[in-house]
PDB file of C-alpha atoms in Angstrom:
ATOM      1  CA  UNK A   1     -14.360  15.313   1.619  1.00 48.00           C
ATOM      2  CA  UNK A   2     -16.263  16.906   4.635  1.00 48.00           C
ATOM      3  CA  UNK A   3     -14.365  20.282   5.517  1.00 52.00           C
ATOM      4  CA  UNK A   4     -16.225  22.884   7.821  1.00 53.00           C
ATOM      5  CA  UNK A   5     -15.632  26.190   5.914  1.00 54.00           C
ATOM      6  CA  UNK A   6     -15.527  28.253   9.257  1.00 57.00           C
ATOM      7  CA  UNK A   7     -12.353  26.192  10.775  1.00 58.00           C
ATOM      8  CA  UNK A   8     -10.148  26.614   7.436  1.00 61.00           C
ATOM      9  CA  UNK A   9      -8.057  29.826   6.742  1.00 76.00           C
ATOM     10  CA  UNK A  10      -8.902  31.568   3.788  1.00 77.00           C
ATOM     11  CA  UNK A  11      -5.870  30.221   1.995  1.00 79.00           C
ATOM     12  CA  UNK A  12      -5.903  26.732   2.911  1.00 75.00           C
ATOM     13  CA  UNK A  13      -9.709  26.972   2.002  1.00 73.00           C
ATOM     14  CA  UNK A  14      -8.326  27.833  -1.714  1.00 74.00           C
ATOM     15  CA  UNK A  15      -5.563  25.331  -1.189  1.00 73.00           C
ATOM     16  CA  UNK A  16      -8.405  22.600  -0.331  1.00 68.00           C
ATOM     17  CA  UNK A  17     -10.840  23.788  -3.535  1.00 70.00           C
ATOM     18  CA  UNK A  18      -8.036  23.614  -5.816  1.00 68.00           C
ATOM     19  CA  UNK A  19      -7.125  20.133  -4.575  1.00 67.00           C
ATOM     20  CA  UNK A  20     -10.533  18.427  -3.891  1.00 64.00           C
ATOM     21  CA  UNK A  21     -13.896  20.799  -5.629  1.00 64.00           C
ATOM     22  CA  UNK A  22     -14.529  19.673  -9.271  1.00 62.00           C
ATOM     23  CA  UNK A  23     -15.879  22.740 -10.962  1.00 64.00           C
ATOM     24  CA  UNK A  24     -14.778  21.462 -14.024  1.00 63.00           C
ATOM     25  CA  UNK A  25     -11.344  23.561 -14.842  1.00 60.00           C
ATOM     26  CA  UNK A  26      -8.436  21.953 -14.697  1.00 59.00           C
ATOM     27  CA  UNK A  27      -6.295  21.168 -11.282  1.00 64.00           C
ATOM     28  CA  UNK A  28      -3.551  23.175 -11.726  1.00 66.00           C
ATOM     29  CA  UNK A  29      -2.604  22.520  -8.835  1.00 62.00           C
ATOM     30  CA  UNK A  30      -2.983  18.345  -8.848  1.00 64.00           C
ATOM     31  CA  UNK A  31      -1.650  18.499 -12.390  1.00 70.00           C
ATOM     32  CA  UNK A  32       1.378  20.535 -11.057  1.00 73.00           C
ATOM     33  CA  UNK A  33       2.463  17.724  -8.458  1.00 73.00           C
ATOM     34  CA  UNK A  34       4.402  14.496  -9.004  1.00 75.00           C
ATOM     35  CA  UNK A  35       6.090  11.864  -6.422  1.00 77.00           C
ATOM     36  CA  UNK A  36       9.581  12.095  -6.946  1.00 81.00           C
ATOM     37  CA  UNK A  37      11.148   8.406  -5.996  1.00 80.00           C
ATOM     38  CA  UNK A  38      13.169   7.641  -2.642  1.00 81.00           C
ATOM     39  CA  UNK A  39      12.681   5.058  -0.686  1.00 77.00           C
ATOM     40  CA  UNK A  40       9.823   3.972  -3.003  1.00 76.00           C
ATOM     41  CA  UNK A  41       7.164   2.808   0.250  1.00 77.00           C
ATOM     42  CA  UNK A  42       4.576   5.641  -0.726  1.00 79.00           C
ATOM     43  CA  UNK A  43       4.188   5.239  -3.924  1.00 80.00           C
ATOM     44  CA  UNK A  44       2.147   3.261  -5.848  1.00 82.00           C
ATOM     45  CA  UNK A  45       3.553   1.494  -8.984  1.00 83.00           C
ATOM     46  CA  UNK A  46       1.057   1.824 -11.675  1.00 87.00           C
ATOM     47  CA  UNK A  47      -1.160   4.404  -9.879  1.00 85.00           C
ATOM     48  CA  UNK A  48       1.436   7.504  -9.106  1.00 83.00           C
ATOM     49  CA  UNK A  49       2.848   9.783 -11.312  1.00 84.00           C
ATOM     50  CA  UNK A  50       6.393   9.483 -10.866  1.00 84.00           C
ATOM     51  CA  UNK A  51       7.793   8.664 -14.414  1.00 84.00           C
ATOM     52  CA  UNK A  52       6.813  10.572 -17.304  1.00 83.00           C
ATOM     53  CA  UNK A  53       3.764  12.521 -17.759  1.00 83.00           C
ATOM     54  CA  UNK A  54       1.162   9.722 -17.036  1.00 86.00           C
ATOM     55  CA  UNK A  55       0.209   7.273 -14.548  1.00 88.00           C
ATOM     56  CA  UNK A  56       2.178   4.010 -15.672  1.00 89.00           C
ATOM     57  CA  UNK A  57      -0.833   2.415 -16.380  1.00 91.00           C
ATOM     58  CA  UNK A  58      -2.036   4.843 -18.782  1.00 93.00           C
ATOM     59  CA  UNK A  59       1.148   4.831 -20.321  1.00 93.00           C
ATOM     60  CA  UNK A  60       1.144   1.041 -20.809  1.00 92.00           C
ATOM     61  CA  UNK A  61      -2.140  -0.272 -20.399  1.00 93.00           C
ATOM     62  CA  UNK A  62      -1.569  -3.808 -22.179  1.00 94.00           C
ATOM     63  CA  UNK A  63       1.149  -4.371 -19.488  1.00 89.00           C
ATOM     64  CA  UNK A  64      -1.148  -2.531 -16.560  1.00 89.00           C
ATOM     65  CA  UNK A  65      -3.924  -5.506 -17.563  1.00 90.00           C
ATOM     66  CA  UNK A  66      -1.664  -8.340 -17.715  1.00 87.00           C
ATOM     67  CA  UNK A  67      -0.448  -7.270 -13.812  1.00 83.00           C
ATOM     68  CA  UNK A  68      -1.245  -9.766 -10.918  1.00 80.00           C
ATOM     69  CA  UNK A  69      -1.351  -6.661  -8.404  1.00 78.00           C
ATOM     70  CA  UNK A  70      -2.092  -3.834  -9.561  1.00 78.00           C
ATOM     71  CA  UNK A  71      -2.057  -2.226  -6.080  1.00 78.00           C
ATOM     72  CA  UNK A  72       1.236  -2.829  -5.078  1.00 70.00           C
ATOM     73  CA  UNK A  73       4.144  -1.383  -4.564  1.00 68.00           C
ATOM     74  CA  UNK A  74       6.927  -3.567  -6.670  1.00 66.00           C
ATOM     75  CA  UNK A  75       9.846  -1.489  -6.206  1.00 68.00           C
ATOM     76  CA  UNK A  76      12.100  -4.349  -4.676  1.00 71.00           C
ATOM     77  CA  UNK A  77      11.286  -6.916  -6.813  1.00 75.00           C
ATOM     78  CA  UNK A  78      12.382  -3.919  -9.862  1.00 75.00           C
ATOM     79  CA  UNK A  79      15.393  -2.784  -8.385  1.00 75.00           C
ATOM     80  CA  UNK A  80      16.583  -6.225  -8.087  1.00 80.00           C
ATOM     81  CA  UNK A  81      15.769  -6.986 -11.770  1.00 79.00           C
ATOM     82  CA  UNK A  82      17.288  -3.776 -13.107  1.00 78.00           C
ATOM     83  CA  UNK A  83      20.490  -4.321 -10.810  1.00 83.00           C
ATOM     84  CA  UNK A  84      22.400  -5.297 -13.785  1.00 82.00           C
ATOM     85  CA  UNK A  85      21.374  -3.647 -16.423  1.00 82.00           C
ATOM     86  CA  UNK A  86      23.535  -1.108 -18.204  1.00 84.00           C
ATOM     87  CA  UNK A  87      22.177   1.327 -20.636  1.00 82.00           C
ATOM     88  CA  UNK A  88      24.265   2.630 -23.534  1.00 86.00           C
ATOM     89  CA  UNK A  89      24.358   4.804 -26.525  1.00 88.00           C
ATOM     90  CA  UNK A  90      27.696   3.307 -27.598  1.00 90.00           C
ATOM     91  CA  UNK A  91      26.585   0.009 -28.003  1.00 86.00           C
ATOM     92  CA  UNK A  92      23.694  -1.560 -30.054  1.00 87.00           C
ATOM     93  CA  UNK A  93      21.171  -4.057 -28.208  1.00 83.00           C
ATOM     94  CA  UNK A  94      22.622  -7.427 -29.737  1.00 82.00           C
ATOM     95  CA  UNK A  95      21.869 -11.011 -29.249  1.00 81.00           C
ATOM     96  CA  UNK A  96      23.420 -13.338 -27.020  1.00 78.00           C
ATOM     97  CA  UNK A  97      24.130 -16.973 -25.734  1.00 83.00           C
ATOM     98  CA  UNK A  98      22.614 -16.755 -22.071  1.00 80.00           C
ATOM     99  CA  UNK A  99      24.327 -20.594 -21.458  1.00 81.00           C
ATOM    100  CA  UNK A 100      28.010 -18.682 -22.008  1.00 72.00           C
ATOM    101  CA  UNK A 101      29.332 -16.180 -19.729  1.00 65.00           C
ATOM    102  CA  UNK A 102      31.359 -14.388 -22.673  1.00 67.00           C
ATOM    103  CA  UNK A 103      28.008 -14.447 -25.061  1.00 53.00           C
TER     104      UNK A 103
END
């Protein structure tokens, strides 16, 4: 990144060291910053961290490499998939008929 020194303030100038001068140390700052999920148009799927600790595709790289796009941003297709699905602790994952409405 190309930033003229003179035009920066000096706390955006440590604002814009922490975020883009590798000296090595840890980004506190990077490391301190997540996406946190709206509308889901800026973020990127496998690339953002926005669940967990990791990027998704560190997290699960076997499903990351089997991905036709990697780059994009999936969040409909998801939501739509996850519509109805109901988590609970009172029940145990069981098998069922899929041909039967009742199981």
């Amino acid at each position: 990144m190309n930033i003229n020194r003179r035009r920066c303030s000096m706390v955006w100038w440590k604002i814009v060291e922490l975020l883009y001068l590798d000296n090595g140390a840890p980004n506190v700052l990077e490391e301190g910053l997540r996406m946190e999920v709206g509308d889901g148009h800026l973020i990127t799927f496998w690339d953002e961290v926005w669940l967990g600790d990791l990027v998704l595709k560190e997290s699960f790289p076997r499903l990351h490499a089997l991905a036709v796009n990697k780059k994009g941003k999936q969040w409909e297709n998801l939501m739509k998939m996850l519509e109805g699905v109901t988590l609970s602790k009172e029940y145990k994952d069981k098998l069922i008929w899929k041909h039967n409405t009742s199981g």
